[in-house]
């Protein structure tokens, strides 16, 4: 009898554990006449709405790396939505192709911001999301996208960027930023000019934005991406210490601004 009870308890535990998993799904949406395929992740063991984080991908597009970060956030109790900034879930692996796609988006800032705004709206509409507790994060091109979203005055509590270019906001855009901003930058990143960094910092300081700018010694571009060295570009290399420290700083930011369940 005791053996039966233990077995029953074990089965219950296994069933409960199996149900407490991160669920993912593709959400198709429209921006104008173009179709986009975003990626949603959440833990179905959590009941009711929880804080939401929109994730913006690197210049490669919505690839496995962006999805991995999205699932990592879901495992921590957030509902996360990886936006598709190019359309049809497209992603590439060659720097030339990535540069061309990112360049097309950057060339039309109004459309760039609109795509980011619609993605945030998609997240807010999910039943798992608390629309009063929102953050945006991004890597490389996606970090710039998160900033552009903040420049629209979006109702974000936090914004975090990782090895991102830092588009300079206008005075009005800087004043519209509502979020606390964390910038995780490679101190040796040759892709981001010091002039751009200085201009960015100055605009946010003038607008009294709560900015935490962290430059990691020895880190170059793409320091959070484990396989970034595959492109044989010394300016794009993984840095384990910077990756882990910047992720910990992100989690501290999210906990302080959004809380956890």
mmCIF file of C-alpha atoms in Angstrom:
data_model
loop_
_atom_site.group_PDB
_atom_site.id
_atom_site.type_symbol
_atom_site.label_atom_id
_atom_site.label_comp_id
_atom_site.label_asym_id
_atom_site.label_seq_id
_atom_site.Cartn_x
_atom_site.Cartn_y
_atom_site.Cartn_z
ATOM 1 C CA UNK A 1 0.000 0.000 0.000
ATOM 2 C CA UNK A 2 2.816 2.346 0.912
ATOM 3 C CA UNK A 3 4.565 1.495 -2.347
ATOM 4 C CA UNK A 4 1.415 2.321 -4.272
ATOM 5 C CA UNK A 5 1.105 5.689 -2.488
ATOM 6 C CA UNK A 6 4.713 6.542 -3.270
ATOM 7 C CA UNK A 7 4.228 5.610 -6.913
ATOM 8 C CA UNK A 8 1.076 7.703 -7.101
ATOM 9 C CA UNK A 9 2.854 10.683 -5.570
ATOM 10 C CA UNK A 10 5.717 10.255 -8.008
ATOM 11 C CA UNK A 11 3.354 10.155 -10.969
ATOM 12 C CA UNK A 12 1.660 13.306 -9.712
ATOM 13 C CA UNK A 13 5.022 15.030 -9.366
ATOM 14 C CA UNK A 14 6.106 14.001 -12.855
ATOM 15 C CA UNK A 15 2.805 15.117 -14.368
ATOM 16 C CA UNK A 16 3.001 18.454 -12.604
ATOM 17 C CA UNK A 17 6.615 18.937 -13.647
ATOM 18 C CA UNK A 18 5.777 18.062 -17.248
ATOM 19 C CA UNK A 19 3.074 20.690 -17.297
ATOM 20 C CA UNK A 20 5.347 23.357 -15.837
ATOM 21 C CA UNK A 21 7.214 23.977 -19.052
ATOM 22 C CA UNK A 22 7.962 26.957 -21.216
ATOM 23 C CA UNK A 23 5.502 27.116 -24.068
ATOM 24 C CA UNK A 24 6.395 28.752 -27.369
ATOM 25 C CA UNK A 25 4.450 29.708 -30.437
ATOM 26 C CA UNK A 26 4.770 31.805 -33.557
ATOM 27 C CA UNK A 27 2.441 34.781 -33.736
ATOM 28 C CA UNK A 28 1.829 36.198 -37.188
ATOM 29 C CA UNK A 29 0.941 39.869 -37.412
ATOM 30 C CA UNK A 30 0.753 42.731 -39.882
ATOM 31 C CA UNK A 31 2.488 46.083 -40.137
ATOM 32 C CA UNK A 32 0.968 47.837 -43.115
ATOM 33 C CA UNK A 33 0.832 45.324 -45.948
ATOM 34 C CA UNK A 34 3.783 43.266 -44.674
ATOM 35 C CA UNK A 35 3.522 40.047 -42.636
ATOM 36 C CA UNK A 36 5.725 39.373 -39.617
ATOM 37 C CA UNK A 37 6.300 36.195 -37.596
ATOM 38 C CA UNK A 38 7.064 36.903 -33.934
ATOM 39 C CA UNK A 39 8.032 34.318 -31.318
ATOM 40 C CA UNK A 40 6.239 34.140 -27.950
ATOM 41 C CA UNK A 41 7.476 32.247 -24.879
ATOM 42 C CA UNK A 42 5.934 31.833 -21.419
ATOM 43 C CA UNK A 43 5.792 29.364 -18.547
ATOM 44 C CA UNK A 44 2.334 27.798 -18.447
ATOM 45 C CA UNK A 45 2.768 26.882 -14.771
ATOM 46 C CA UNK A 46 2.351 30.552 -13.887
ATOM 47 C CA UNK A 47 -1.240 31.600 -13.567
ATOM 48 C CA UNK A 48 -2.448 35.038 -14.480
ATOM 49 C CA UNK A 49 -0.624 37.927 -16.161
ATOM 50 C CA UNK A 50 3.047 38.541 -15.514
ATOM 51 C CA UNK A 51 5.576 41.211 -16.636
ATOM 52 C CA UNK A 52 6.323 41.287 -20.348
ATOM 53 C CA UNK A 53 9.587 41.730 -22.236
ATOM 54 C CA UNK A 54 9.860 42.394 -25.953
ATOM 55 C CA UNK A 55 13.119 41.103 -27.447
ATOM 56 C CA UNK A 56 14.678 42.610 -30.577
ATOM 57 C CA UNK A 57 17.029 40.470 -32.635
ATOM 58 C CA UNK A 58 20.494 41.169 -34.033
ATOM 59 C CA UNK A 59 20.996 42.291 -37.612
ATOM 60 C CA UNK A 60 20.875 38.615 -38.674
ATOM 61 C CA UNK A 61 17.105 38.505 -38.146
ATOM 62 C CA UNK A 62 14.884 36.415 -35.888
ATOM 63 C CA UNK A 63 17.223 33.451 -35.520
ATOM 64 C CA UNK A 64 17.767 30.834 -32.822
ATOM 65 C CA UNK A 65 19.843 33.194 -30.683
ATOM 66 C CA UNK A 66 16.994 35.688 -30.248
ATOM 67 C CA UNK A 67 14.613 32.818 -29.540
ATOM 68 C CA UNK A 68 17.005 31.372 -26.960
ATOM 69 C CA UNK A 69 17.081 34.638 -25.018
ATOM 70 C CA UNK A 70 13.298 34.845 -25.243
ATOM 71 C CA UNK A 71 12.931 31.372 -23.728
ATOM 72 C CA UNK A 72 15.463 32.203 -21.008
ATOM 73 C CA UNK A 73 13.279 35.110 -19.933
ATOM 74 C CA UNK A 74 10.193 32.902 -19.955
ATOM 75 C CA UNK A 75 11.962 30.423 -17.684
ATOM 76 C CA UNK A 76 12.443 33.258 -15.194
ATOM 77 C CA UNK A 77 8.728 34.016 -15.046
ATOM 78 C CA UNK A 78 8.332 36.696 -17.712
ATOM 79 C CA UNK A 79 6.277 36.478 -20.853
ATOM 80 C CA UNK A 80 8.648 37.330 -23.690
ATOM 81 C CA UNK A 81 8.011 38.145 -27.318
ATOM 82 C CA UNK A 82 10.766 38.179 -29.913
ATOM 83 C CA UNK A 83 9.787 40.673 -32.572
ATOM 84 C CA UNK A 84 10.352 40.068 -36.269
ATOM 85 C CA UNK A 85 11.830 43.275 -37.680
ATOM 86 C CA UNK A 86 12.343 42.066 -41.268
ATOM 87 C CA UNK A 87 9.165 40.159 -42.079
ATOM 88 C CA UNK A 88 8.262 36.495 -42.599
ATOM 89 C CA UNK A 89 10.627 35.513 -39.774
ATOM 90 C CA UNK A 90 13.535 35.981 -42.161
ATOM 91 C CA UNK A 91 17.118 35.614 -41.004
ATOM 92 C CA UNK A 92 20.478 35.290 -42.757
ATOM 93 C CA UNK A 93 23.989 34.208 -41.834
ATOM 94 C CA UNK A 94 26.207 36.382 -44.015
ATOM 95 C CA UNK A 95 27.264 39.835 -42.734
ATOM 96 C CA UNK A 96 26.659 41.436 -46.133
ATOM 97 C CA UNK A 97 23.063 40.230 -46.262
ATOM 98 C CA UNK A 98 22.484 41.207 -42.633
ATOM 99 C CA UNK A 99 23.905 44.667 -43.216
ATOM 100 C CA UNK A 100 21.648 45.219 -46.200
ATOM 101 C CA UNK A 101 18.503 44.179 -44.324
ATOM 102 C CA UNK A 102 19.307 46.215 -41.235
ATOM 103 C CA UNK A 103 20.255 49.188 -43.416
ATOM 104 C CA UNK A 104 16.891 49.168 -45.141
ATOM 105 C CA UNK A 105 15.092 49.310 -41.813
ATOM 106 C CA UNK A 106 17.356 52.030 -40.397
ATOM 107 C CA UNK A 107 16.858 54.157 -43.524
ATOM 108 C CA UNK A 108 13.223 54.798 -42.595
ATOM 109 C CA UNK A 109 13.149 55.660 -38.905
ATOM 110 C CA UNK A 110 9.377 56.175 -38.802
ATOM 111 C CA UNK A 111 8.802 52.675 -40.198
ATOM 112 C CA UNK A 112 11.522 51.258 -37.910
ATOM 113 C CA UNK A 113 9.767 52.690 -34.859
ATOM 114 C CA UNK A 114 6.361 51.582 -36.124
ATOM 115 C CA UNK A 115 7.496 47.960 -36.453
ATOM 116 C CA UNK A 116 8.879 48.060 -32.918
ATOM 117 C CA UNK A 117 5.713 49.668 -31.565
ATOM 118 C CA UNK A 118 3.430 47.099 -33.184
ATOM 119 C CA UNK A 119 5.548 44.290 -31.719
ATOM 120 C CA UNK A 120 5.161 45.791 -28.247
ATOM 121 C CA UNK A 121 1.407 46.046 -28.808
ATOM 122 C CA UNK A 122 1.279 42.360 -29.770
ATOM 123 C CA UNK A 123 2.976 41.468 -26.488
ATOM 124 C CA UNK A 124 0.617 43.656 -24.467
ATOM 125 C CA UNK A 125 -2.396 41.882 -25.953
ATOM 126 C CA UNK A 126 -1.292 38.425 -24.831
ATOM 127 C CA UNK A 127 -3.390 37.068 -21.938
ATOM 128 C CA UNK A 128 -0.180 36.116 -20.096
ATOM 129 C CA UNK A 129 1.088 39.713 -20.134
ATOM 130 C CA UNK A 130 0.573 42.458 -17.569
ATOM 131 C CA UNK A 131 0.484 45.538 -19.838
ATOM 132 C CA UNK A 132 1.444 47.763 -16.924
ATOM 133 C CA UNK A 133 4.834 46.082 -16.504
ATOM 134 C CA UNK A 134 6.872 46.153 -19.698
ATOM 135 C CA UNK A 135 10.484 46.142 -20.814
ATOM 136 C CA UNK A 136 12.369 46.030 -24.099
ATOM 137 C CA UNK A 137 15.767 44.498 -24.712
ATOM 138 C CA UNK A 138 17.863 44.045 -27.817
ATOM 139 C CA UNK A 139 21.150 42.845 -29.211
ATOM 140 C CA UNK A 140 23.233 44.697 -31.814
ATOM 141 C CA UNK A 141 20.662 46.110 -34.290
ATOM 142 C CA UNK A 142 18.001 45.001 -31.815
ATOM 143 C CA UNK A 143 19.494 47.157 -29.083
ATOM 144 C CA UNK A 144 19.203 50.179 -31.348
ATOM 145 C CA UNK A 145 15.622 49.116 -32.041
ATOM 146 C CA UNK A 146 14.817 48.999 -28.328
ATOM 147 C CA UNK A 147 16.168 52.544 -28.009
ATOM 148 C CA UNK A 148 14.154 53.749 -30.992
ATOM 149 C CA UNK A 149 11.064 52.299 -29.324
ATOM 150 C CA UNK A 150 11.888 54.189 -26.124
ATOM 151 C CA UNK A 151 12.315 57.393 -28.158
ATOM 152 C CA UNK A 152 8.634 57.178 -29.159
ATOM 153 C CA UNK A 153 7.569 57.625 -25.544
ATOM 154 C CA UNK A 154 6.429 54.010 -25.271
ATOM 155 C CA UNK A 155 5.204 52.955 -21.838
ATOM 156 C CA UNK A 156 8.276 50.942 -20.915
ATOM 157 C CA UNK A 157 9.637 50.508 -17.421
ATOM 158 C CA UNK A 158 13.048 49.314 -18.574
ATOM 159 C CA UNK A 159 15.208 49.153 -21.692
ATOM 160 C CA UNK A 160 18.432 47.163 -21.981
ATOM 161 C CA UNK A 161 20.849 46.971 -24.897
ATOM 162 C CA UNK A 162 23.769 44.653 -25.586
ATOM 163 C CA UNK A 163 26.570 45.585 -28.028
ATOM 164 C CA UNK A 164 24.217 48.004 -29.754
ATOM 165 C CA UNK A 165 24.771 50.992 -31.941
ATOM 166 C CA UNK A 166 23.503 54.039 -30.066
ATOM 167 C CA UNK A 167 21.318 56.242 -32.276
ATOM 168 C CA UNK A 168 21.341 59.805 -30.982
ATOM 169 C CA UNK A 169 17.865 60.963 -30.008
ATOM 170 C CA UNK A 170 16.617 64.462 -30.586
ATOM 171 C CA UNK A 171 16.062 66.580 -27.502
ATOM 172 C CA UNK A 172 12.341 65.835 -27.676
ATOM 173 C CA UNK A 173 12.891 62.104 -28.096
ATOM 174 C CA UNK A 174 15.227 61.954 -25.120
ATOM 175 C CA UNK A 175 12.673 63.761 -22.981
ATOM 176 C CA UNK A 176 10.023 61.234 -24.070
ATOM 177 C CA UNK A 177 11.980 58.285 -22.666
ATOM 178 C CA UNK A 178 10.044 56.839 -19.723
ATOM 179 C CA UNK A 179 12.196 53.801 -19.054
ATOM 180 C CA UNK A 180 15.245 53.208 -16.951
ATOM 181 C CA UNK A 181 17.989 52.436 -19.481
ATOM 182 C CA UNK A 182 20.841 49.932 -19.215
ATOM 183 C CA UNK A 183 23.498 49.953 -21.953
ATOM 184 C CA UNK A 184 25.908 47.000 -21.944
ATOM 185 C CA UNK A 185 28.784 47.927 -24.216
ATOM 186 C CA UNK A 186 32.060 46.324 -25.181
ATOM 187 C CA UNK A 187 34.833 48.719 -24.155
ATOM 188 C CA UNK A 188 36.815 47.600 -27.216
ATOM 189 C CA UNK A 189 33.896 47.573 -29.648
ATOM 190 C CA UNK A 190 35.307 49.130 -32.813
ATOM 191 C CA UNK A 191 31.893 49.215 -34.503
ATOM 192 C CA UNK A 192 30.530 52.007 -32.290
ATOM 193 C CA UNK A 193 32.420 55.339 -32.562
ATOM 194 C CA UNK A 194 33.230 57.203 -29.364
ATOM 195 C CA UNK A 195 31.552 60.245 -30.880
ATOM 196 C CA UNK A 196 28.261 58.336 -31.047
ATOM 197 C CA UNK A 197 28.628 57.195 -27.443
ATOM 198 C CA UNK A 198 29.329 60.731 -26.232
ATOM 199 C CA UNK A 199 26.387 62.208 -28.153
ATOM 200 C CA UNK A 200 24.042 59.531 -26.836
ATOM 201 C CA UNK A 201 25.123 60.035 -23.238
ATOM 202 C CA UNK A 202 24.855 63.800 -23.505
ATOM 203 C CA UNK A 203 21.293 63.753 -24.830
ATOM 204 C CA UNK A 204 20.099 61.354 -22.136
ATOM 205 C CA UNK A 205 21.894 63.287 -19.420
ATOM 206 C CA UNK A 206 20.311 66.560 -20.557
ATOM 207 C CA UNK A 207 16.891 64.909 -20.402
ATOM 208 C CA UNK A 208 17.706 63.441 -16.963
ATOM 209 C CA UNK A 209 17.084 59.884 -18.147
ATOM 210 C CA UNK A 210 18.046 57.197 -15.637
ATOM 211 C CA UNK A 211 20.939 55.668 -17.587
ATOM 212 C CA UNK A 212 23.377 52.981 -16.501
ATOM 213 C CA UNK A 213 26.128 52.760 -19.142
ATOM 214 C CA UNK A 214 28.497 49.842 -18.569
ATOM 215 C CA UNK A 215 31.589 49.272 -20.717
ATOM 216 C CA UNK A 216 33.112 45.818 -20.246
ATOM 217 C CA UNK A 217 36.928 45.807 -20.503
ATOM 218 C CA UNK A 218 38.303 43.606 -23.263
ATOM 219 C CA UNK A 219 34.894 42.982 -24.829
ATOM 220 C CA UNK A 220 34.280 43.660 -28.503
ATOM 221 C CA UNK A 221 31.120 43.510 -30.600
ATOM 222 C CA UNK A 222 28.756 40.520 -30.188
ATOM 223 C CA UNK A 223 30.261 39.682 -26.803
ATOM 224 C CA UNK A 224 27.096 37.852 -25.669
ATOM 225 C CA UNK A 225 26.918 35.490 -28.653
ATOM 226 C CA UNK A 226 28.800 32.234 -28.097
ATOM 227 C CA UNK A 227 29.428 31.480 -31.770
ATOM 228 C CA UNK A 228 30.158 35.054 -32.877
ATOM 229 C CA UNK A 229 33.731 34.058 -33.701
ATOM 230 C CA UNK A 230 32.538 31.873 -36.593
ATOM 231 C CA UNK A 231 32.604 34.892 -38.892
ATOM 232 C CA UNK A 232 36.393 35.143 -38.521
ATOM 233 C CA UNK A 233 36.132 38.812 -37.627
ATOM 234 C CA UNK A 234 38.306 39.759 -34.618
ATOM 235 C CA UNK A 235 35.889 42.598 -33.925
ATOM 236 C CA UNK A 236 33.094 40.105 -33.232
ATOM 237 C CA UNK A 237 34.016 37.709 -30.427
ATOM 238 C CA UNK A 238 32.318 36.080 -27.456
ATOM 239 C CA UNK A 239 33.359 37.197 -23.976
ATOM 240 C CA UNK A 240 32.061 34.867 -21.267
ATOM 241 C CA UNK A 241 32.675 37.251 -18.362
ATOM 242 C CA UNK A 242 30.945 40.169 -20.091
ATOM 243 C CA UNK A 243 28.076 37.954 -21.232
ATOM 244 C CA UNK A 244 27.364 36.610 -17.763
ATOM 245 C CA UNK A 245 27.798 39.942 -16.010
ATOM 246 C CA UNK A 246 25.572 41.816 -18.473
ATOM 247 C CA UNK A 247 22.846 39.166 -18.168
ATOM 248 C CA UNK A 248 22.974 39.432 -14.375
ATOM 249 C CA UNK A 249 22.657 43.202 -14.668
ATOM 250 C CA UNK A 250 19.639 42.781 -16.930
ATOM 251 C CA UNK A 251 17.947 40.519 -14.409
ATOM 252 C CA UNK A 252 18.628 43.022 -11.636
ATOM 253 C CA UNK A 253 17.093 45.755 -13.790
ATOM 254 C CA UNK A 254 13.999 43.703 -14.570
ATOM 255 C CA UNK A 255 13.529 42.717 -10.955
ATOM 256 C CA UNK A 256 13.813 46.306 -9.743
ATOM 257 C CA UNK A 257 11.484 47.747 -12.387
ATOM 258 C CA UNK A 258 9.046 44.926 -13.145
ATOM 259 C CA UNK A 259 9.332 42.606 -10.175
ATOM 260 C CA UNK A 260 8.910 38.848 -10.466
ATOM 261 C CA UNK A 261 6.100 36.438 -9.731
#
